[in-house]
PDB file of C-alpha atoms in Angstrom:
ATOM      1  CA  MET A   1       8.510 -21.288 -24.285  1.00 86.00           C
ATOM      2  CA  ARG A   2       5.922 -18.934 -23.069  1.00 79.00           C
ATOM      3  CA  HIS A   3       3.527 -18.472 -25.920  1.00 89.00           C
ATOM      4  CA  GLY A   4      -0.363 -16.932 -25.204  1.00 85.00           C
ATOM      5  CA  HIS A   5       0.568 -17.504 -21.242  1.00 83.00           C
ATOM      6  CA  GLY A   6      -0.688 -14.059 -20.414  1.00 81.00           C
ATOM      7  CA  LEU A   7      -0.821 -13.252 -16.648  1.00 89.00           C
ATOM      8  CA  ARG A   8       1.865 -12.899 -14.271  1.00 92.00           C
ATOM      9  CA  LYS A   9       2.157 -14.667 -11.314  1.00 94.00           C
ATOM     10  CA  LEU A  10       3.696 -12.524  -9.538  1.00 95.00           C
ATOM     11  CA  ASN A  11       5.439 -15.546  -7.144  1.00 95.00           C
ATOM     12  CA  ARG A  12       2.582 -16.410  -5.813  1.00 97.00           C
ATOM     13  CA  THR A  13      -0.268 -19.055  -5.343  1.00 97.00           C
ATOM     14  CA  SER A  14      -3.716 -18.344  -7.259  1.00 95.00           C
ATOM     15  CA  SER A  15      -5.239 -17.330  -4.408  1.00 97.00           C
ATOM     16  CA  HIS A  16      -3.233 -15.174  -2.630  1.00 98.00           C
ATOM     17  CA  ARG A  17      -2.904 -13.316  -5.979  1.00 97.00           C
ATOM     18  CA  LEU A  18      -6.254 -13.055  -6.905  1.00 97.00           C
ATOM     19  CA  ALA A  19      -6.971 -11.783  -2.863  1.00 98.00           C
ATOM     20  CA  MET A  20      -4.421  -9.323  -3.495  1.00 98.00           C
ATOM     21  CA  LEU A  21      -5.716  -8.216  -6.978  1.00 98.00           C
ATOM     22  CA  GLN A  22      -8.912  -7.697  -5.453  1.00 98.00           C
ATOM     23  CA  ASN A  23      -7.591  -5.246  -2.251  1.00 98.00           C
ATOM     24  CA  MET A  24      -5.614  -3.450  -5.205  1.00 98.00           C
ATOM     25  CA  MET A  25      -8.381  -3.162  -7.162  1.00 98.00           C
ATOM     26  CA  ASN A  26     -10.643  -1.527  -3.582  1.00 98.00           C
ATOM     27  CA  SER A  27      -7.723   0.631  -2.741  1.00 98.00           C
ATOM     28  CA  LEU A  28      -7.358   2.239  -6.115  1.00 98.00           C
ATOM     29  CA  ILE A  29     -11.180   2.871  -6.316  1.00 97.00           C
ATOM     30  CA  GLU A  30     -11.571   4.301  -2.992  1.00 97.00           C
ATOM     31  CA  HIS A  31      -8.490   6.483  -3.259  1.00 97.00           C
ATOM     32  CA  GLU A  32      -8.032   7.353  -6.904  1.00 97.00           C
ATOM     33  CA  ALA A  33      -4.352   6.264  -7.014  1.00 97.00           C
ATOM     34  CA  ILE A  34      -1.780   3.646  -5.624  1.00 98.00           C
ATOM     35  CA  LYS A  35       2.019   3.066  -5.349  1.00 98.00           C
ATOM     36  CA  THR A  36       2.916  -0.754  -6.041  1.00 98.00           C
ATOM     37  CA  THR A  37       5.632  -2.338  -7.799  1.00 98.00           C
ATOM     38  CA  LEU A  38       5.722  -2.135 -11.790  1.00 98.00           C
ATOM     39  CA  PRO A  39       4.609  -5.649 -12.216  1.00 97.00           C
ATOM     40  CA  LYS A  40       1.778  -5.144  -9.989  1.00 98.00           C
ATOM     41  CA  ALA A  41       0.507  -2.428 -11.739  1.00 98.00           C
ATOM     42  CA  LYS A  42       0.530  -3.543 -15.063  1.00 97.00           C
ATOM     43  CA  GLU A  43      -1.470  -6.679 -13.567  1.00 97.00           C
ATOM     44  CA  LEU A  44      -4.040  -4.469 -11.687  1.00 98.00           C
ATOM     45  CA  ARG A  45      -4.859  -2.555 -14.828  1.00 97.00           C
ATOM     46  CA  ARG A  46      -5.700  -5.697 -16.916  1.00 96.00           C
ATOM     47  CA  VAL A  47      -8.573  -6.609 -14.113  1.00 97.00           C
ATOM     48  CA  ILE A  48      -9.754  -2.284 -13.058  1.00 98.00           C
ATOM     49  CA  GLU A  49     -10.246  -1.317 -17.293  1.00 97.00           C
ATOM     50  CA  PRO A  50     -12.775  -3.870 -17.292  1.00 97.00           C
ATOM     51  CA  MET A  51     -14.798  -3.191 -13.922  1.00 97.00           C
ATOM     52  CA  ILE A  52     -14.751   0.419 -14.760  1.00 97.00           C
ATOM     53  CA  THR A  53     -16.218  -1.047 -18.256  1.00 97.00           C
ATOM     54  CA  LEU A  54     -18.610  -2.688 -16.422  1.00 97.00           C
ATOM     55  CA  ALA A  55     -19.484   0.166 -14.233  1.00 98.00           C
ATOM     56  CA  LYS A  56     -20.193   2.827 -17.516  1.00 97.00           C
ATOM     57  CA  GLU A  57     -24.079   0.604 -18.323  1.00 97.00           C
ATOM     58  CA  ASP A  58     -25.735   0.862 -14.549  1.00 97.00           C
ATOM     59  CA  SER A  59     -28.065  -2.092 -14.396  1.00 98.00           C
ATOM     60  CA  VAL A  60     -29.195  -5.167 -11.278  1.00 98.00           C
ATOM     61  CA  ALA A  61     -26.707  -8.003 -13.537  1.00 98.00           C
ATOM     62  CA  ASN A  62     -23.438  -5.673 -13.903  1.00 98.00           C
ATOM     63  CA  ARG A  63     -23.509  -4.593  -9.832  1.00 98.00           C
ATOM     64  CA  ARG A  64     -23.953  -7.765  -8.901  1.00 98.00           C
ATOM     65  CA  LEU A  65     -20.951  -9.036 -11.067  1.00 98.00           C
ATOM     66  CA  ALA A  66     -18.759  -5.888  -9.635  1.00 98.00           C
ATOM     67  CA  PHE A  67     -19.989  -7.259  -5.888  1.00 98.00           C
ATOM     68  CA  ASN A  68     -18.867 -10.581  -6.894  1.00 98.00           C
ATOM     69  CA  ARG A  69     -15.312  -9.494  -7.618  1.00 97.00           C
ATOM     70  CA  LEU A  70     -14.451  -6.567  -5.339  1.00 97.00           C
ATOM     71  CA  ARG A  71     -16.863  -7.951  -2.443  1.00 97.00           C
ATOM     72  CA  ASP A  72     -16.781  -4.531  -1.247  1.00 97.00           C
ATOM     73  CA  ARG A  73     -20.364  -2.622  -0.916  1.00 97.00           C
ATOM     74  CA  ASP A  74     -18.641   1.111  -0.953  1.00 97.00           C
ATOM     75  CA  SER A  75     -16.037   0.702  -3.757  1.00 98.00           C
ATOM     76  CA  VAL A  76     -19.015  -1.294  -5.610  1.00 98.00           C
ATOM     77  CA  THR A  77     -21.507   2.209  -5.132  1.00 98.00           C
ATOM     78  CA  LYS A  78     -18.161   4.667  -5.989  1.00 98.00           C
ATOM     79  CA  LEU A  79     -17.664   2.457  -8.731  1.00 98.00           C
ATOM     80  CA  PHE A  80     -20.858   3.264 -10.465  1.00 98.00           C
ATOM     81  CA  ASN A  81     -22.249   5.827  -8.928  1.00 97.00           C
ATOM     82  CA  ASP A  82     -19.148   8.231  -9.485  1.00 97.00           C
ATOM     83  CA  LEU A  83     -16.954   6.398 -11.896  1.00 97.00           C
ATOM     84  CA  GLY A  84     -18.917   5.139 -14.405  1.00 97.00           C
ATOM     85  CA  PRO A  85     -20.717   8.067 -15.381  1.00 97.00           C
ATOM     86  CA  ARG A  86     -17.003   9.521 -15.317  1.00 97.00           C
ATOM     87  CA  PHE A  87     -15.982   8.142 -17.827  1.00 97.00           C
ATOM     88  CA  LYS A  88     -18.990   7.327 -19.676  1.00 96.00           C
ATOM     89  CA  ALA A  89     -17.479   9.666 -23.031  1.00 96.00           C
ATOM     90  CA  ARG A  90     -14.106   7.320 -22.608  1.00 96.00           C
ATOM     91  CA  PRO A  91     -13.328   4.407 -24.596  1.00 96.00           C
ATOM     92  CA  GLY A  92     -10.759   2.897 -22.936  1.00 95.00           C
ATOM     93  CA  GLY A  93      -7.763   3.826 -21.038  1.00 96.00           C
ATOM     94  CA  TYR A  94      -8.741   4.839 -17.818  1.00 97.00           C
ATOM     95  CA  THR A  95      -5.739   4.293 -15.844  1.00 97.00           C
ATOM     96  CA  ARG A  96      -2.069   5.610 -15.846  1.00 97.00           C
ATOM     97  CA  ILE A  97       1.012   4.471 -14.574  1.00 98.00           C
ATOM     98  CA  LEU A  98       4.333   6.220 -14.144  1.00 98.00           C
ATOM     99  CA  LYS A  99       6.974   5.102 -13.565  1.00 98.00           C
ATOM    100  CA  MET A 100       8.544   6.094  -9.580  1.00 97.00           C
ATOM    101  CA  GLY A 101      12.392   4.994  -9.667  1.00 98.00           C
ATOM    102  CA  PHE A 102      13.256   1.930  -7.173  1.00 98.00           C
ATOM    103  CA  ARG A 103      11.883   1.159  -3.811  1.00 97.00           C
ATOM    104  CA  VAL A 104      15.192   1.430  -1.383  1.00 96.00           C
ATOM    105  CA  GLY A 105      15.103  -1.944   0.669  1.00 95.00           C
ATOM    106  CA  ASP A 106      15.178  -4.478  -2.432  1.00 97.00           C
ATOM    107  CA  ASN A 107      14.929  -1.622  -5.574  1.00 97.00           C
ATOM    108  CA  ALA A 108      11.785  -2.981  -7.420  1.00 98.00           C
ATOM    109  CA  PRO A 109      10.866  -1.062  -9.669  1.00 98.00           C
ATOM    110  CA  MET A 110       8.007   0.970  -8.207  1.00 98.00           C
ATOM    111  CA  ALA A 111       5.124   3.048  -9.702  1.00 98.00           C
ATOM    112  CA  PHE A 112       2.656   5.422  -9.578  1.00 98.00           C
ATOM    113  CA  VAL A 113      -1.094   4.680 -10.721  1.00 98.00           C
ATOM    114  CA  GLU A 114      -3.940   7.161 -11.176  1.00 97.00           C
ATOM    115  CA  LEU A 115      -7.094   7.397 -12.430  1.00 97.00           C
ATOM    116  CA  VAL A 116      -6.734   9.229 -15.790  1.00 96.00           C
ATOM    117  CA  GLU A 117      -9.698  11.693 -14.794  1.00 90.00           C
ATOM    118  CA  ARG A 118      -9.394  11.755 -10.777  1.00 84.00           C
ATOM    119  CA  ALA A 119     -11.754  13.801  -8.661  1.00 73.00           C
ATOM    120  CA  ALA A 120      -9.480  16.119  -7.668  1.00 65.00           C
ATOM    121  CA  GLU A 121      -8.709  17.335 -11.054  1.00 62.00           C
ATOM    122  CA  SER A 122     -12.726  17.413 -12.263  1.00 54.00           C
ATOM    123  CA  THR A 123     -12.638  19.502  -9.053  1.00 56.00           C
ATOM    124  CA  GLU A 124      -9.679  22.357  -9.574  1.00 63.00           C
ATOM    125  CA  SER A 125     -10.613  22.812 -13.240  1.00 59.00           C
ATOM    126  CA  ALA A 126     -14.537  23.435 -12.170  1.00 56.00           C
ATOM    127  CA  ASN A 127     -13.204  26.002  -9.844  1.00 62.00           C
ATOM    128  CA  THR A 128     -11.125  27.572 -12.334  1.00 59.00           C
ATOM    129  CA  SER A 129     -13.497  27.717 -14.744  1.00 57.00           C
ATOM    130  CA  ALA A 130     -16.124  29.170 -11.883  1.00 60.00           C
ATOM    131  CA  GLU A 131     -13.493  31.810 -10.755  1.00 63.00           C
ATOM    132  CA  ALA A 132     -12.939  32.840 -14.989  1.00 57.00           C
TER     133      ALA A 132
END
């Protein structure tokens, strides 16, 4: 029985899995939306949400923790300068996972992972409120 085993192995070694999740976190921070398989998306949510929570309070210690997990200076900068202040008032639930059907080659369930408040939406809403 699997009682208490909280992570998906995704048919990868631990180093491969950690590197894959690190790359997916960097891609999600950079593009704010990515397309991946459903199990990977659910596992990505477990690692990206604590990172955004960490970025809500900007300190040297938090930036070092984030860099230790992301290993990308641009991602850490965007995380603390853009995403942290954007989600300051939100108590959690920063990502949205939308199911996208099945992949053609192997019928794997696909998902679209995006940040709940994307930059494009915020600029569009600002433009519409400015025009009114």
